[in-house]
Amino acid sequence: MKRKCVVGSLSTIFTHSYIVGLINLGYEVDVINTSKKIACDNYRGCDVLNLNFQNNSGVNSEAKSRLKLSKFFCYIYEIYLFVRAILWRDKRINAFLKNKDIDAFVFFWGTSIRKEFYAIKKIYKNTKEKPKYIVDVATYPIRDYATKSTPGFLLWFDECFFNSFDTVLSHSSCMDNFLSKSISVEKNRIKRFICSFPRNSYYKQECITTSLIPKKMIFLGTLDNSSVINDITKDVIEFANAGFEIYVQENKTFKIEHPNVNFFKPFTFEQIIDGYLAKFCAGFDAILVSYGKMSELREELTYPTRYAMALLQNTPILIQKGRFKALQEIAAMNKHNLIVYYSSVRDVENINLHFTGALDVDSECMEDKLRVLF
């Protein structure tokens, strides 16, 4: 059995999911880690190449945001990124892949992996049997200045990039349409794939309970008022004021002082993959999927990690109403969880939230999905 190589950031839970899912299917897996924050030399027996790990992020993020308000800067920046990606080489990649019989590379598009892709493709340019190149587009855009009105010339670079893959994984018809119409990705490259988690990550609540007045809910994201997308303080306080006991992750730099707001220690990626988060969440009446303000295009197309993690057990899920077009399409197919869309606390207060007994781990788990892919 030939080897697979996963290319993506170990700061992203789905990268871990791909690695472990492939390992569980019996493949030998290599990892090219693009994270700037997390590095490891060995991941569950897999060789790992840490490309971008660094102790600081360089340019101040606030300064970057101000620059991105300029369309001229965005255009020049896109040209720079594209040229850098085309010309970039790293001898460490060549050395890492030497003598490894890899027949497929899986790239996760949660952070930019353009330069890594082009560098890898150059290595196999003259080989007789070329590996298969697959990219999972779980969200778009990853650059906050890309919008519905972004000029086509700024998207041309992504058109070249995505059309260089054998397979482009898309989670919804919303994403299909955007990829094919706005970025001109050839339709025969696009394949439906909704990323999930390995079998051991899931937990089925066997004791089915009902609650006319639910009291306990959990928010799985990062609550942080320094980031607009993570600032859902208003929602948390409204639920707490209404009598809900709400649990959020501990944050050293931000805390809400409220008797109904409780904190829990964040789970590591490894603990999530091994099922500890799922078992913990099974003790709650509901899981809150909420985000602060984000770009309209990203909101429409993204497959939120917070929703994917909420599926790890058959607990009811609360989602902000009127947002996340692609997610609504995906959630409509969910037969395992009660889904409640809310615009205010009043929409949730009198609903009978209940566990379903329908969680089918085999149909949800990453291993079964990867079997079809390979």
GROMACS .gro file of C-alpha atoms in nm:
model
  374
    1MET     CA    1   0.000   0.000   0.000
    2LYS     CA    2   0.145   0.334  -0.110
    3ARG     CA    3   0.183   0.629   0.122
    4LYS     CA    4  -0.032   0.940   0.156
    5CYS     CA    5   0.094   1.285   0.252
    6VAL     CA    6  -0.122   1.542   0.431
    7VAL     CA    7  -0.024   1.907   0.381
    8GLY     CA    8  -0.181   2.164   0.611
    9SER     CA    9  -0.160   2.340   0.944
   10LEU     CA   10  -0.154   2.138   1.266
   11SER     CA   11  -0.325   2.443   1.416
   12THR     CA   12  -0.639   2.325   1.232
   13ILE     CA   13  -0.840   2.033   1.372
   14PHE     CA   14  -0.936   1.900   1.027
   15THR     CA   15  -0.569   1.846   0.939
   16HIS     CA   16  -0.549   1.612   1.239
   17SER     CA   17  -0.868   1.442   1.122
   18TYR     CA   18  -0.725   1.363   0.779
   19ILE     CA   19  -0.404   1.225   0.927
   20VAL     CA   20  -0.572   0.998   1.182
   21GLY     CA   21  -0.844   0.888   0.940
   22LEU     CA   22  -0.581   0.774   0.689
   23ILE     CA   23  -0.377   0.601   0.960
   24ASN     CA   24  -0.687   0.412   1.072
   25LEU     CA   25  -0.738   0.287   0.716
   26GLY     CA   26  -0.392   0.133   0.724
   27TYR     CA   27  -0.204   0.388   0.516
   28GLU     CA   28   0.146   0.506   0.597
   29VAL     CA   29   0.111   0.882   0.630
   30ASP     CA   30   0.360   1.167   0.610
   31VAL     CA   31   0.279   1.520   0.724
   32ILE     CA   32   0.398   1.856   0.597
   33ASN     CA   33   0.294   2.098   0.870
   34THR     CA   34   0.246   2.463   0.768
   35SER     CA   35   0.153   2.594   1.115
   36LYS     CA   36   0.347   2.886   1.257
   37LYS     CA   37   0.236   2.802   1.611
   38ILE     CA   38   0.254   2.422   1.648
   39ALA     CA   39   0.545   2.194   1.568
   40CYS     CA   40   0.614   1.827   1.632
   41ASP     CA   41   0.866   1.581   1.490
   42ASN     CA   42   0.642   1.277   1.507
   43TYR     CA   43   0.263   1.260   1.497
   44ARG     CA   44   0.122   0.920   1.594
   45GLY     CA   45   0.408   0.748   1.419
   46CYS     CA   46   0.406   0.976   1.114
   47ASP     CA   47   0.712   1.166   0.996
   48VAL     CA   48   0.647   1.541   1.017
   49LEU     CA   49   0.816   1.829   0.837
   50ASN     CA   50   0.757   2.161   1.017
   51LEU     CA   51   0.796   2.428   0.751
   52ASN     CA   52   0.683   2.756   0.901
   53PHE     CA   53   0.712   2.731   1.280
   54GLN     CA   54   0.824   3.060   1.432
   55ASN     CA   55   0.800   3.238   1.764
   56ASN     CA   56   0.651   3.561   1.630
   57SER     CA   57   0.420   3.651   1.344
   58GLY     CA   58   0.626   3.933   1.194
   59VAL     CA   59   0.405   4.218   1.068
   60ASN     CA   60   0.149   4.342   1.318
   61SER     CA   61  -0.197   4.202   1.228
   62GLU     CA   62  -0.366   4.540   1.289
   63ALA     CA   63  -0.127   4.704   1.043
   64LYS     CA   64  -0.206   4.433   0.787
   65SER     CA   65  -0.578   4.492   0.827
   66ARG     CA   66  -0.538   4.865   0.759
   67LEU     CA   67  -0.333   4.796   0.445
   68LYS     CA   68  -0.594   4.553   0.313
   69LEU     CA   69  -0.851   4.833   0.299
   70SER     CA   70  -0.667   4.949  -0.013
   71LYS     CA   71  -0.764   4.764  -0.335
   72PHE     CA   72  -0.433   4.868  -0.486
   73PHE     CA   73  -0.246   4.705  -0.199
   74CYS     CA   74  -0.458   4.390  -0.231
   75TYR     CA   75  -0.376   4.362  -0.602
   76ILE     CA   76  -0.004   4.409  -0.546
   77TYR     CA   77  -0.016   4.169  -0.251
   78GLU     CA   78  -0.192   3.903  -0.461
   79ILE     CA   79   0.073   3.935  -0.733
   80TYR     CA   80   0.346   3.906  -0.469
   81LEU     CA   81   0.187   3.594  -0.314
   82PHE     CA   82   0.143   3.429  -0.654
   83VAL     CA   83   0.496   3.502  -0.775
   84ARG     CA   84   0.639   3.390  -0.442
   85ALA     CA   85   0.439   3.068  -0.460
   86ILE     CA   86   0.555   2.993  -0.815
   87LEU     CA   87   0.923   3.065  -0.746
   88TRP     CA   88   0.947   2.935  -0.390
   89ARG     CA   89   1.159   2.630  -0.320
   90ASP     CA   90   1.263   2.463   0.003
   91LYS     CA   91   1.528   2.194   0.007
   92ARG     CA   92   1.372   2.052   0.322
   93ILE     CA   93   1.068   1.939   0.121
   94ASN     CA   94   1.286   1.760  -0.133
   95ALA     CA   95   1.481   1.587   0.142
   96PHE     CA   96   1.162   1.496   0.332
   97LEU     CA   97   0.993   1.337   0.031
   98LYS     CA   98   1.303   1.162  -0.105
   99ASN     CA   99   1.254   0.785  -0.151
  100LYS     CA  100   0.895   0.801  -0.022
  101ASP     CA  101   0.651   0.624  -0.251
  102ILE     CA  102   0.364   0.870  -0.218
  103ASP     CA  103   0.070   0.832  -0.454
  104ALA     CA  104  -0.155   1.108  -0.317
  105PHE     CA  105  -0.118   1.447  -0.148
  106VAL     CA  106  -0.412   1.588   0.049
  107PHE     CA  107  -0.400   1.964   0.104
  108PHE     CA  108  -0.628   2.136   0.354
  109TRP     CA  109  -0.722   2.490   0.249
  110GLY     CA  110  -0.778   2.643   0.592
  111THR     CA  111  -0.466   2.854   0.562
  112SER     CA  112  -0.277   2.927   0.242
  113ILE     CA  113  -0.084   2.628   0.108
  114ARG     CA  114  -0.012   2.767  -0.240
  115LYS     CA  115   0.366   2.786  -0.220
  116GLU     CA  116   0.389   2.440  -0.062
  117PHE     CA  117   0.172   2.295  -0.339
  118TYR     CA  118   0.373   2.444  -0.624
  119ALA     CA  119   0.702   2.339  -0.460
  120ILE     CA  120   0.581   1.979  -0.423
  121LYS     CA  121   0.445   1.965  -0.777
  122LYS     CA  122   0.783   2.070  -0.917
  123ILE     CA  123   0.948   1.772  -0.748
  124TYR     CA  124   0.729   1.527  -0.941
  125LYS     CA  125   0.723   1.724  -1.267
  126ASN     CA  126   0.937   1.476  -1.458
  127THR     CA  127   0.832   1.152  -1.290
  128LYS     CA  128   0.646   0.893  -1.494
  129GLU     CA  129   0.384   0.811  -1.231
  130LYS     CA  130   0.269   1.139  -1.082
  131PRO     CA  131   0.086   1.147  -0.747
  132LYS     CA  132  -0.274   1.259  -0.718
  133TYR     CA  133  -0.328   1.610  -0.581
  134ILE     CA  134  -0.641   1.674  -0.371
  135VAL     CA  135  -0.744   1.997  -0.197
  136ASP     CA  136  -1.025   2.036   0.059
  137VAL     CA  137  -1.184   2.383   0.035
  138ALA     CA  138  -1.361   2.397   0.371
  139THR     CA  139  -1.382   2.775   0.370
  140TYR     CA  140  -1.345   3.063   0.128
  141PRO     CA  141  -1.200   3.317   0.138
  142ILE     CA  142  -0.912   3.279   0.378
  143ARG     CA  143  -0.808   3.636   0.298
  144ASP     CA  144  -1.044   3.883   0.461
  145TYR     CA  145  -1.039   4.133   0.175
  146ALA     CA  146  -1.196   3.888  -0.074
  147THR     CA  147  -1.568   3.970  -0.106
  148LYS     CA  148  -1.860   3.910  -0.343
  149SER     CA  149  -1.756   4.223  -0.533
  150THR     CA  150  -1.387   4.134  -0.554
  151PRO     CA  151  -1.267   4.201  -0.913
  152GLY     CA  152  -1.211   3.889  -1.121
  153PHE     CA  153  -0.843   3.967  -1.174
  154LEU     CA  154  -0.785   3.924  -0.800
  155LEU     CA  155  -0.945   3.578  -0.813
  156TRP     CA  156  -0.746   3.472  -1.123
  157PHE     CA  157  -0.461   3.356  -0.900
  158ASP     CA  158  -0.694   3.120  -0.714
  159GLU     CA  159  -0.837   3.001  -1.046
  160CYS     CA  160  -0.488   2.896  -1.157
  161PHE     CA  161  -0.425   2.733  -0.820
  162PHE     CA  162  -0.743   2.526  -0.784
  163ASN     CA  163  -0.738   2.410  -1.147
  164SER     CA  164  -0.393   2.264  -1.085
  165PHE     CA  165  -0.544   1.995  -0.860
  166ASP     CA  166  -0.686   1.663  -0.973
  167THR     CA  167  -0.970   1.688  -0.721
  168VAL     CA  168  -1.121   1.989  -0.542
  169LEU     CA  169  -1.333   1.884  -0.244
  170SER     CA  170  -1.644   2.095  -0.184
  171HIS     CA  171  -1.894   2.061   0.100
  172SER     CA  172  -2.208   2.209  -0.060
  173SER     CA  173  -2.378   2.323  -0.379
  174CYS     CA  174  -2.314   2.682  -0.260
  175MET     CA  175  -1.941   2.615  -0.269
  176ASP     CA  176  -1.972   2.420  -0.597
  177ASN     CA  177  -2.138   2.717  -0.766
  178PHE     CA  178  -1.886   2.966  -0.633
  179LEU     CA  179  -1.588   2.754  -0.736
  180SER     CA  180  -1.722   2.685  -1.085
  181LYS     CA  181  -1.875   3.025  -1.164
  182SER     CA  182  -1.663   3.280  -0.974
  183ILE     CA  183  -1.325   3.108  -0.983
  184SER     CA  184  -1.383   2.903  -1.302
  185VAL     CA  185  -1.281   2.573  -1.145
  186GLU     CA  186  -1.354   2.297  -1.395
  187LYS     CA  187  -1.665   2.109  -1.282
  188ASN     CA  188  -1.511   1.766  -1.340
  189ARG     CA  189  -1.254   1.845  -1.069
  190ILE     CA  190  -1.514   1.926  -0.801
  191LYS     CA  191  -1.623   1.642  -0.571
  192ARG     CA  192  -1.862   1.649  -0.274
  193PHE     CA  193  -1.686   1.586   0.057
  194ILE     CA  194  -1.787   1.703   0.404
  195CYS     CA  195  -1.492   1.675   0.639
  196SER     CA  196  -1.562   1.501   0.970
  197PHE     CA  197  -1.368   1.314   1.238
  198PRO     CA  198  -1.229   0.964   1.298
  199ARG     CA  199  -1.461   0.702   1.447
  200ASN     CA  200  -1.313   0.727   1.799
  201SER     CA  201  -1.393   1.099   1.813
  202TYR     CA  202  -1.769   1.036   1.838
  203TYR     CA  203  -1.984   0.956   2.138
  204LYS     CA  204  -2.347   0.846   2.123
  205GLN     CA  205  -2.558   0.952   2.420
  206GLU     CA  206  -2.754   0.637   2.506
  207CYS     CA  207  -2.962   0.790   2.785
  208ILE     CA  208  -3.218   0.992   2.589
  209THR     CA  209  -3.350   1.282   2.796
  210THR     CA  210  -3.586   1.570   2.739
  211SER     CA  211  -3.598   1.909   2.900
  212LEU     CA  212  -3.877   2.166   2.868
  213ILE     CA  213  -3.659   2.427   3.037
  214PRO     CA  214  -3.301   2.351   2.931
  215LYS     CA  215  -3.044   2.498   3.162
  216LYS     CA  216  -2.704   2.392   3.041
  217MET     CA  217  -2.531   2.476   2.712
  218ILE     CA  218  -2.173   2.486   2.584
  219PHE     CA  219  -1.998   2.711   2.332
  220LEU     CA  220  -1.707   2.535   2.157
  221GLY     CA  221  -1.540   2.835   1.997
  222THR     CA  222  -1.294   3.088   2.131
  223LEU     CA  223  -1.459   3.377   2.313
  224ASP     CA  224  -1.235   3.678   2.258
  225ASN     CA  225  -1.336   4.045   2.232
  226SER     CA  226  -1.008   4.136   2.059
  227SER     CA  227  -1.123   3.947   1.748
  228VAL     CA  228  -1.450   4.050   1.580
  229ILE     CA  229  -1.523   3.700   1.448
  230ASN     CA  230  -1.482   3.547   1.797
  231ASP     CA  231  -1.669   3.814   1.992
  232ILE     CA  232  -2.010   3.663   2.075
  233THR     CA  233  -2.019   3.822   2.420
  234LYS     CA  234  -2.369   3.963   2.353
  235ASP     CA  235  -2.515   3.615   2.284
  236VAL     CA  236  -2.346   3.460   2.587
  237ILE     CA  237  -2.472   3.730   2.825
  238GLU     CA  238  -2.827   3.716   2.682
  239PHE     CA  239  -2.846   3.340   2.738
  240ALA     CA  240  -2.693   3.378   3.085
  241ASN     CA  241  -2.942   3.653   3.178
  242ALA     CA  242  -3.227   3.427   3.065
  243GLY     CA  243  -3.121   3.163   3.317
  244PHE     CA  244  -2.914   2.936   3.097
  245GLU     CA  245  -2.596   2.795   3.245
  246ILE     CA  246  -2.344   2.850   2.967
  247TYR     CA  247  -1.992   2.709   2.949
  248VAL     CA  248  -1.713   2.864   2.743
  249GLN     CA  249  -1.342   2.793   2.707
  250GLU     CA  250  -1.100   2.954   2.950
  251ASN     CA  251  -0.922   3.256   2.809
  252LYS     CA  252  -0.635   3.421   2.995
  253THR     CA  253  -0.695   3.760   2.835
  254PHE     CA  254  -1.075   3.778   2.849
  255LYS     CA  255  -1.338   3.678   3.102
  256ILE     CA  256  -1.709   3.743   3.160
  257GLU     CA  257  -1.814   3.803   3.517
  258HIS     CA  258  -2.160   3.649   3.541
  259PRO     CA  259  -2.296   3.385   3.783
  260ASN     CA  260  -2.434   3.177   3.492
  261VAL     CA  261  -2.117   3.186   3.281
  262ASN     CA  262  -1.875   2.904   3.357
  263PHE     CA  263  -1.538   2.816   3.209
  264PHE     CA  264  -1.375   2.489   3.108
  265LYS     CA  265  -1.019   2.411   3.005
  266PRO     CA  266  -0.977   2.389   2.626
  267PHE     CA  267  -0.936   2.040   2.485
  268THR     CA  268  -0.623   1.967   2.284
  269PHE     CA  269  -0.656   1.853   1.924
  270GLU     CA  270  -0.545   1.507   2.032
  271GLN     CA  271  -0.814   1.493   2.302
  272ILE     CA  272  -1.080   1.595   2.049
  273ILE     CA  273  -0.967   1.325   1.806
  274ASP     CA  274  -0.969   1.066   2.087
  275GLY     CA  275  -1.330   1.142   2.185
  276TYR     CA  276  -1.287   1.331   2.512
  277LEU     CA  277  -1.465   1.643   2.385
  278ALA     CA  278  -1.763   1.439   2.260
  279LYS     CA  279  -1.812   1.270   2.597
  280PHE     CA  280  -1.785   1.605   2.776
  281CYS     CA  281  -2.043   1.770   2.547
  282ALA     CA  282  -2.290   1.485   2.596
  283GLY     CA  283  -2.357   1.623   2.945
  284PHE     CA  284  -2.514   1.943   2.807
  285ASP     CA  285  -2.866   2.026   2.690
  286ALA     CA  286  -2.741   2.208   2.380
  287ILE     CA  287  -2.432   2.319   2.188
  288LEU     CA  288  -2.413   2.682   2.072
  289VAL     CA  289  -2.276   2.751   1.722
  290SER     CA  290  -2.218   3.123   1.700
  291TYR     CA  291  -1.976   3.370   1.539
  292GLY     CA  292  -1.919   3.742   1.544
  293LYS     CA  293  -1.913   3.949   1.228
  294MET     CA  294  -1.723   3.809   0.929
  295SER     CA  295  -1.708   3.887   0.558
  296GLU     CA  296  -2.038   3.818   0.380
  297LEU     CA  297  -1.875   3.581   0.132
  298ARG     CA  298  -1.699   3.377   0.398
  299GLU     CA  299  -2.017   3.359   0.605
  300GLU     CA  300  -2.208   3.228   0.304
  301LEU     CA  301  -1.953   2.963   0.201
  302THR     CA  302  -1.778   2.841   0.514
  303TYR     CA  303  -1.828   2.504   0.681
  304PRO     CA  304  -1.779   2.610   1.046
  305THR     CA  305  -1.549   2.395   1.258
  306ARG     CA  306  -1.774   2.474   1.555
  307TYR     CA  307  -2.065   2.301   1.382
  308ALA     CA  308  -1.851   2.001   1.282
  309MET     CA  309  -1.741   1.954   1.644
  310ALA     CA  310  -2.103   1.986   1.760
  311LEU     CA  311  -2.178   1.673   1.552
  312LEU     CA  312  -1.947   1.459   1.765
  313GLN     CA  313  -2.247   1.354   1.973
  314ASN     CA  314  -2.627   1.355   1.935
  315THR     CA  315  -2.678   1.673   2.140
  316PRO     CA  316  -2.913   1.952   2.016
  317ILE     CA  317  -2.740   2.232   1.824
  318LEU     CA  318  -2.831   2.603   1.834
  319ILE     CA  319  -2.732   2.805   1.525
  320GLN     CA  320  -2.772   3.177   1.458
  321LYS     CA  321  -3.066   3.231   1.221
  322GLY     CA  322  -3.020   3.395   0.881
  323ARG     CA  323  -2.649   3.322   0.849
  324PHE     CA  324  -2.425   3.053   0.694
  325LYS     CA  325  -2.603   2.961   0.370
  326ALA     CA  326  -2.381   2.659   0.300
  327LEU     CA  327  -2.418   2.539   0.658
  328GLN     CA  328  -2.798   2.555   0.635
  329GLU     CA  329  -2.779   2.331   0.329
  330ILE     CA  330  -2.556   2.083   0.511
  331ALA     CA  331  -2.757   2.096   0.836
  332ALA     CA  332  -3.078   2.018   0.643
  333MET     CA  333  -2.935   1.668   0.585
  334ASN     CA  334  -2.859   1.615   0.955
  335LYS     CA  335  -3.069   1.330   1.094
  336HIS     CA  336  -2.860   1.290   1.410
  337ASN     CA  337  -2.913   1.616   1.597
  338LEU     CA  338  -3.203   1.844   1.672
  339ILE     CA  339  -3.117   2.174   1.497
  340VAL     CA  340  -3.264   2.499   1.630
  341TYR     CA  341  -3.210   2.830   1.448
  342TYR     CA  342  -3.238   3.130   1.678
  343SER     CA  343  -3.239   3.507   1.641
  344SER     CA  344  -3.290   3.572   2.011
  345VAL     CA  345  -3.303   3.384   2.341
  346ARG     CA  346  -3.682   3.378   2.318
  347ASP     CA  347  -3.655   3.139   2.021
  348VAL     CA  348  -3.489   2.882   2.248
  349GLU     CA  349  -3.646   2.931   2.591
  350ASN     CA  350  -3.962   2.727   2.539
  351ILE     CA  351  -3.837   2.466   2.291
  352ASN     CA  352  -3.820   2.106   2.408
  353LEU     CA  353  -3.454   2.035   2.340
  354HIS     CA  354  -3.394   1.662   2.334
  355PHE     CA  355  -3.129   1.409   2.242
  356THR     CA  356  -3.203   1.193   1.941
  357GLY     CA  357  -3.107   0.827   1.927
  358ALA     CA  358  -3.012   0.851   1.562
  359LEU     CA  359  -2.634   0.904   1.570
  360ASP     CA  360  -2.483   0.667   1.312
  361VAL     CA  361  -2.109   0.688   1.366
  362ASP     CA  362  -2.029   0.471   1.064
  363SER     CA  363  -2.197   0.713   0.823
  364GLU     CA  364  -2.036   1.018   0.984
  365CYS     CA  365  -1.679   0.905   1.049
  366MET     CA  366  -1.382   1.018   0.842
  367GLU     CA  367  -1.264   0.664   0.766
  368ASP     CA  368  -1.575   0.576   0.563
  369LYS     CA  369  -1.555   0.903   0.370
  370LEU     CA  370  -1.186   0.854   0.290
  371ARG     CA  371  -1.254   0.502   0.158
  372VAL     CA  372  -1.469   0.656  -0.112
  373LEU     CA  373  -1.209   0.922  -0.184
  374PHE     CA  374  -0.932   0.668  -0.235
   0.00000   0.00000   0.00000
